[in-house]
CSV table of C-alpha atoms in Angstrom, one decimal:
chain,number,residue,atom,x,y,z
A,167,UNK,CA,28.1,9.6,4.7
A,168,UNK,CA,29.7,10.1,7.9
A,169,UNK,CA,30.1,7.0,9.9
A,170,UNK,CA,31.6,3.9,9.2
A,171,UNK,CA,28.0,1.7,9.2
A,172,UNK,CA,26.5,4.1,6.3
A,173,UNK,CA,29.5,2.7,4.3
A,174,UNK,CA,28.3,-0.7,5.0
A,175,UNK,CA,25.1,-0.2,4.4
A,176,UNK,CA,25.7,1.3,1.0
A,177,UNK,CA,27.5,-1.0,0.0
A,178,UNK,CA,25.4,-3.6,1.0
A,179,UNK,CA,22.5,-1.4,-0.8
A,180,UNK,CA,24.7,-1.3,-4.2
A,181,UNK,CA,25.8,-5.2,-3.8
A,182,UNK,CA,29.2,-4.3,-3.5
A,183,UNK,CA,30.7,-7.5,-0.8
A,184,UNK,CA,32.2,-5.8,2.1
A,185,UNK,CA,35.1,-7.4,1.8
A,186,UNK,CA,36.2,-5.3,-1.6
A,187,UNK,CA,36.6,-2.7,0.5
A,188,UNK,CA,40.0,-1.6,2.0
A,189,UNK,CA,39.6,0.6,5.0
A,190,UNK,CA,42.8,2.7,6.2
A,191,UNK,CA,44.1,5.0,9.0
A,192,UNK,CA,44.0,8.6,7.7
A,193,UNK,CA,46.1,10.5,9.3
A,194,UNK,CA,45.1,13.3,7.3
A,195,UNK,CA,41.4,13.0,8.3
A,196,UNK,CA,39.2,15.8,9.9
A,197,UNK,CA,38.7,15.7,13.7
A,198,UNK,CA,35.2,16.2,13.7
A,199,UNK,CA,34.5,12.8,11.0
A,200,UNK,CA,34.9,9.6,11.0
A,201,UNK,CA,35.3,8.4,7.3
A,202,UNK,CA,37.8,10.8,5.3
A,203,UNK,CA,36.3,10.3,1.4
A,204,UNK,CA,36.7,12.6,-1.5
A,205,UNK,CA,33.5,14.9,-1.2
A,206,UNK,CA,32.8,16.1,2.3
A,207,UNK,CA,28.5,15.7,1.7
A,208,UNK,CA,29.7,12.3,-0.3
A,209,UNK,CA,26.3,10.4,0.0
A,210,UNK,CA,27.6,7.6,-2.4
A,211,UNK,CA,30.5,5.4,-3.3
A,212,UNK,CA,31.8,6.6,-6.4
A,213,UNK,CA,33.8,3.2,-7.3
A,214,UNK,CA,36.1,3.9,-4.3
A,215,UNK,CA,37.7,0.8,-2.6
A,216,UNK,CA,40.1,2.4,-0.3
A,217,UNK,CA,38.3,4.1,2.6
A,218,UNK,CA,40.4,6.6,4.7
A,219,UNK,CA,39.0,6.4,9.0
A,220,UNK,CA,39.3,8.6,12.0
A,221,UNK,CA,40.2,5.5,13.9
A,222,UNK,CA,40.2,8.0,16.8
A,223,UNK,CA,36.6,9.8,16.3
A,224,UNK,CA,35.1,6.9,18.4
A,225,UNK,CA,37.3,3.9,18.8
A,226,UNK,CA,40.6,5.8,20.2
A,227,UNK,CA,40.7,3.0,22.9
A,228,UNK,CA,41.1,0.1,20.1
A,229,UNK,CA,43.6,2.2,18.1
A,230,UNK,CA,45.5,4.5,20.2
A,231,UNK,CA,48.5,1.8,20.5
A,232,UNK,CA,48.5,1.5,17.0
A,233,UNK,CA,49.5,4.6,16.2
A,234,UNK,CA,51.0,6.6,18.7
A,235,UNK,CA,53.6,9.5,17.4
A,236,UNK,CA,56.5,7.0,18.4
A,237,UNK,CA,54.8,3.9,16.4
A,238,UNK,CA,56.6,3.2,13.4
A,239,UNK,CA,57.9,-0.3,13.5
A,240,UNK,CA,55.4,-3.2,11.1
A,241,UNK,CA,53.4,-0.4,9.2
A,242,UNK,CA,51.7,-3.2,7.0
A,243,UNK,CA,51.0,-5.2,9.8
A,244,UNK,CA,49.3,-2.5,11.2
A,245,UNK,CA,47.4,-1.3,8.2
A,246,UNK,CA,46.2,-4.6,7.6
A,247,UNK,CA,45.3,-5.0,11.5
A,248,UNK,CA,43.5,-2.1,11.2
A,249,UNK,CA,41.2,-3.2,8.0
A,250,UNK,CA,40.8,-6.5,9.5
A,251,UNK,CA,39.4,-4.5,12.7
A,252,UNK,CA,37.7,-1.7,10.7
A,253,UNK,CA,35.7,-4.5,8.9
A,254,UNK,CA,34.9,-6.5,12.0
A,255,UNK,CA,33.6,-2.9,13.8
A,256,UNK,CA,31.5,-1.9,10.8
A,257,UNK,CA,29.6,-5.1,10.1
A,258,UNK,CA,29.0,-4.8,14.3
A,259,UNK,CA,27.7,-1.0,13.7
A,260,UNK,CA,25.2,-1.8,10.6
A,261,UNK,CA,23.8,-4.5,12.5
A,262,UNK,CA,22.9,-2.8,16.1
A,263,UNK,CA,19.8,-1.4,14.8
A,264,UNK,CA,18.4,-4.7,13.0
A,265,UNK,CA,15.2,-5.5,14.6
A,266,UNK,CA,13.7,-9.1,14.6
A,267,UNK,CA,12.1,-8.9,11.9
A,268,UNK,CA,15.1,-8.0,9.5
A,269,UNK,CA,16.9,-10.8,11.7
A,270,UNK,CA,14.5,-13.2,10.4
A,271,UNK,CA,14.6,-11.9,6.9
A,272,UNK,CA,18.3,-12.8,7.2
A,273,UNK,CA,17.7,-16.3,8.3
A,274,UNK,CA,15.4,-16.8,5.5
A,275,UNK,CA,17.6,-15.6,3.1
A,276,UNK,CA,20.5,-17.4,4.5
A,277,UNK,CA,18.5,-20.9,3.9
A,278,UNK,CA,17.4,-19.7,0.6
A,279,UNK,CA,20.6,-19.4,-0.1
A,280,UNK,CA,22.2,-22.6,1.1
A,281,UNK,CA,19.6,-24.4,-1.1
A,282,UNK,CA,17.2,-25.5,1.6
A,283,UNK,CA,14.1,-24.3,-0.3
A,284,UNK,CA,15.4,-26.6,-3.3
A,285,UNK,CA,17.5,-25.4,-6.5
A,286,UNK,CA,15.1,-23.7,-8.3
A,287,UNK,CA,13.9,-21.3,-6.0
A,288,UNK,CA,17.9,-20.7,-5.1
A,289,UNK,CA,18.3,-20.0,-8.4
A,290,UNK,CA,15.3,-17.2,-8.8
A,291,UNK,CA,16.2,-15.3,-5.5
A,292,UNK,CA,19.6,-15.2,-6.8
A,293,UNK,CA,18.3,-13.5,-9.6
A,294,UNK,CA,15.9,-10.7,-7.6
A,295,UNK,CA,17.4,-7.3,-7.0
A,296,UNK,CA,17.7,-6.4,-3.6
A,297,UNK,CA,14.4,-4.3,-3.2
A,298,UNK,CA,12.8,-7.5,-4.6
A,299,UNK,CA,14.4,-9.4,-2.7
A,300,UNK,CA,12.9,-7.4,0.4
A,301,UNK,CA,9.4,-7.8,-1.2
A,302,UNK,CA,9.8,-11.6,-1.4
A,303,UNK,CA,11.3,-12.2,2.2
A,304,UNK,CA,8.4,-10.2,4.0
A,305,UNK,CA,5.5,-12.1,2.1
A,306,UNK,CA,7.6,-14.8,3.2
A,307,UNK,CA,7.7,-13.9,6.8
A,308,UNK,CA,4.2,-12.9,6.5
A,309,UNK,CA,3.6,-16.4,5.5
A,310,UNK,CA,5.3,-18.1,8.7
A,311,UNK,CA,3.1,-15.2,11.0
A,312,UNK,CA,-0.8,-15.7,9.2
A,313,UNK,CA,0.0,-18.7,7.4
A,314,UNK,CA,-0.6,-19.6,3.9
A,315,UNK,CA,-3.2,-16.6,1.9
A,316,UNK,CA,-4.3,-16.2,-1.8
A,317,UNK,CA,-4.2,-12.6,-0.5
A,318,UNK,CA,-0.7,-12.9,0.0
A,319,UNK,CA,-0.2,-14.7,-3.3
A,320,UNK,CA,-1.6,-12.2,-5.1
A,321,UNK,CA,0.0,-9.4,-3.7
A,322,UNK,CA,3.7,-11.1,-4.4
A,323,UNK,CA,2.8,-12.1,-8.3
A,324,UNK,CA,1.4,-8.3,-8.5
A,325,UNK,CA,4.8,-7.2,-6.9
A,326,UNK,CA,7.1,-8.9,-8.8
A,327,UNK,CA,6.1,-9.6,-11.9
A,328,UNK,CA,5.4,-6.8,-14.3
A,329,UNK,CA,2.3,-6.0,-16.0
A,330,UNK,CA,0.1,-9.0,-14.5
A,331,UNK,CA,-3.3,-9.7,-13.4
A,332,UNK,CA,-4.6,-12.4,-11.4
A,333,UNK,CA,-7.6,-13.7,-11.3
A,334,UNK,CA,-9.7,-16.5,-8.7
A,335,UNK,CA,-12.2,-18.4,-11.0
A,336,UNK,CA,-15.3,-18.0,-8.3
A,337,UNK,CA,-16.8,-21.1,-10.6
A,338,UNK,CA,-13.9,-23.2,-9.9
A,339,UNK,CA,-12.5,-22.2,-6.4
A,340,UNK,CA,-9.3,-23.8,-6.5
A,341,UNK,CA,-8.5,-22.7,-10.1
A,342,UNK,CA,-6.1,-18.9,-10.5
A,343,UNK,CA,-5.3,-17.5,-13.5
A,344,UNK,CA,-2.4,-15.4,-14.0
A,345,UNK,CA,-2.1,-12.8,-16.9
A,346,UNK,CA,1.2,-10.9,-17.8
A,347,UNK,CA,1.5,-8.3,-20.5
A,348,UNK,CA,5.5,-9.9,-20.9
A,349,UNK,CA,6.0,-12.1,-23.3
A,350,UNK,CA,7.0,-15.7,-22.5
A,351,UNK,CA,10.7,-16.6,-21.5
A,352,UNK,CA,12.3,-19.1,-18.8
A,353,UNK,CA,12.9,-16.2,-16.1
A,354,UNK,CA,9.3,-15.3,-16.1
A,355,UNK,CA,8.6,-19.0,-15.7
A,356,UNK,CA,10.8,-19.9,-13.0
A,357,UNK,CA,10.0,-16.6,-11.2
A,358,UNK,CA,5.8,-17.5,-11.0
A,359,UNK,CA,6.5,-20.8,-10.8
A,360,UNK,CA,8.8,-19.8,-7.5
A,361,UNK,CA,5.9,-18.0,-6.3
A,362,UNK,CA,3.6,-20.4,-6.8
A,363,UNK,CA,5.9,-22.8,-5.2
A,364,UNK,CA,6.3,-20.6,-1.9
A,365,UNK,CA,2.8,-18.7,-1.3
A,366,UNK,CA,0.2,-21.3,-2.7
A,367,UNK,CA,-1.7,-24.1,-1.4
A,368,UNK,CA,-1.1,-27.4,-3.5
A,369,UNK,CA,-4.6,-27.6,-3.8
A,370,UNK,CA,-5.0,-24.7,-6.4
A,371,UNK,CA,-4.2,-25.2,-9.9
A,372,UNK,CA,-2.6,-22.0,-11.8
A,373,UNK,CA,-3.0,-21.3,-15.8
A,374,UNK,CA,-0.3,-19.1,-17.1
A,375,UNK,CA,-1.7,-16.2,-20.0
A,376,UNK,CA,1.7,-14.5,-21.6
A,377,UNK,CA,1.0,-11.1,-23.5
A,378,UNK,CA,-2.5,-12.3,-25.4
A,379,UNK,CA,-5.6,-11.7,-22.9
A,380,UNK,CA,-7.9,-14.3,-22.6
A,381,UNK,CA,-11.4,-12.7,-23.4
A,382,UNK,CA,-13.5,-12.0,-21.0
A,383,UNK,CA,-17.3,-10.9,-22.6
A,384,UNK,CA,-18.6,-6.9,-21.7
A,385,UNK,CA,-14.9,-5.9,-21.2
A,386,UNK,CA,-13.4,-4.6,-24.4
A,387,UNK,CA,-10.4,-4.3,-24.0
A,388,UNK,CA,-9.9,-8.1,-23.9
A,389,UNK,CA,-11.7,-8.5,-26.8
A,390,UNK,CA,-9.8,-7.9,-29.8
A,391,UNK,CA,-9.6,-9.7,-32.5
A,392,UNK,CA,-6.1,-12.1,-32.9
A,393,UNK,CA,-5.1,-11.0,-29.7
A,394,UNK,CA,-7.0,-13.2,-27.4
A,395,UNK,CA,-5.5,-16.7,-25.6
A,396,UNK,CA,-8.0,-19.3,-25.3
A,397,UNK,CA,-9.4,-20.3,-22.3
């Protein structure tokens, strides 16, 4: 890492809040980079919270008052001037490069997260990695752009839920059946049922299979003997 908005973004990547970071005027730093960590090729945070900065590598003109060689009066003012400053510049830097796309993921997630979408579907985002999280918001978006698809349906419960199956009943059009190898608990629940919730038409009706196949004749494999759900 070399510049202040890849230590936003991997923080951001690990879930570690911005704001636990403490960023600082090295003085100590080299001239040709801009974050001063541990390892020169550091491509990770290792559990560091203070982060030395070249303040002058590319913002001399914001910090060149700060610390000029005669500048010695308030030195915690100025260190915490300088996070508060530091912060402001490196949430600016990880966001010039956001294209509308990952703008509207953020305003999705942002209304996700103030409850708009209702409780329970709060509660299952808040739960979702961040790569899943990703997955989730761009069916989403895809959503908004073709409007509501089984395709799209599918494609999220196959995404996001391990080991699953779905399958469109071609005698019963509006009837899907989900299969997942996982056995049943409340997160697997609330996380289908979220789906359901956010890619489906109300018209279809969904039936749940947990770990037992149901059997399905000329296909051996679901045809085992005490191991097949009842359909």
């Amino acid at each position: 890492m070399k510049y202040l908005w890849e230590i936003a973004l991997e923080a951001y990547k690990r879930g570690i809040p911005l704001k636990k970071l403490y960023f600082m005027h090295d003085v100590c730093s080299s001239a040709y980079m801009e974050l001063s960590l541990p390892c020169v090729n550091q491509e990770e945070l290792y559990g560091e919270t203070k982060i030395g900065v070249n303040t002058y590598f590319r913002f001399y003109q914001i910090f060149k008052d700060l610390y000029g060689p005669d500048q010695t009066a308030y030195p915690s003012l100025r260190a915490s001037l300088t996070n508060v400053l530091l912060h402001m510049l490196a949430e600016n830097d990880s966001r010039q490069g956001m294209t509308k796309e990952e703008y509207y993921k953020k305003l999705l997630a942002s209304d996700i997260g103030a409850g708009v979408n209702g409780e329970s579907i709060q509660k299952v985002f808040t739960m979702l990695n961040r790569d899943e999280k990703e997955i989730l918001l761009s069916g989403w978006l895809r959503c908004y752009q073709v409007g509501s698809s089984l395709a799209i349906f599918i494609d999220m419960i196959h995404s996001l839920v391990e080991d699953s199956i779905v399958y469109h009943n071609n005698d019963c059009p509006d009837e899907i059946l989900i299969y997942t190898g996982m056995e049943k608990n409340e997160k697997t629940e609330q996380r289908i049922r979220c789906l359901t919730e956010l890619f489906l038409d109300i018209r279809y009706h969904v039936e749940i299979y947990y770990e037992h196949h149901f059997g399905i004749i000329g296909i051996n494999d679901t045809m085992h003997i005490d191991e097949i759900a009842m359909y």
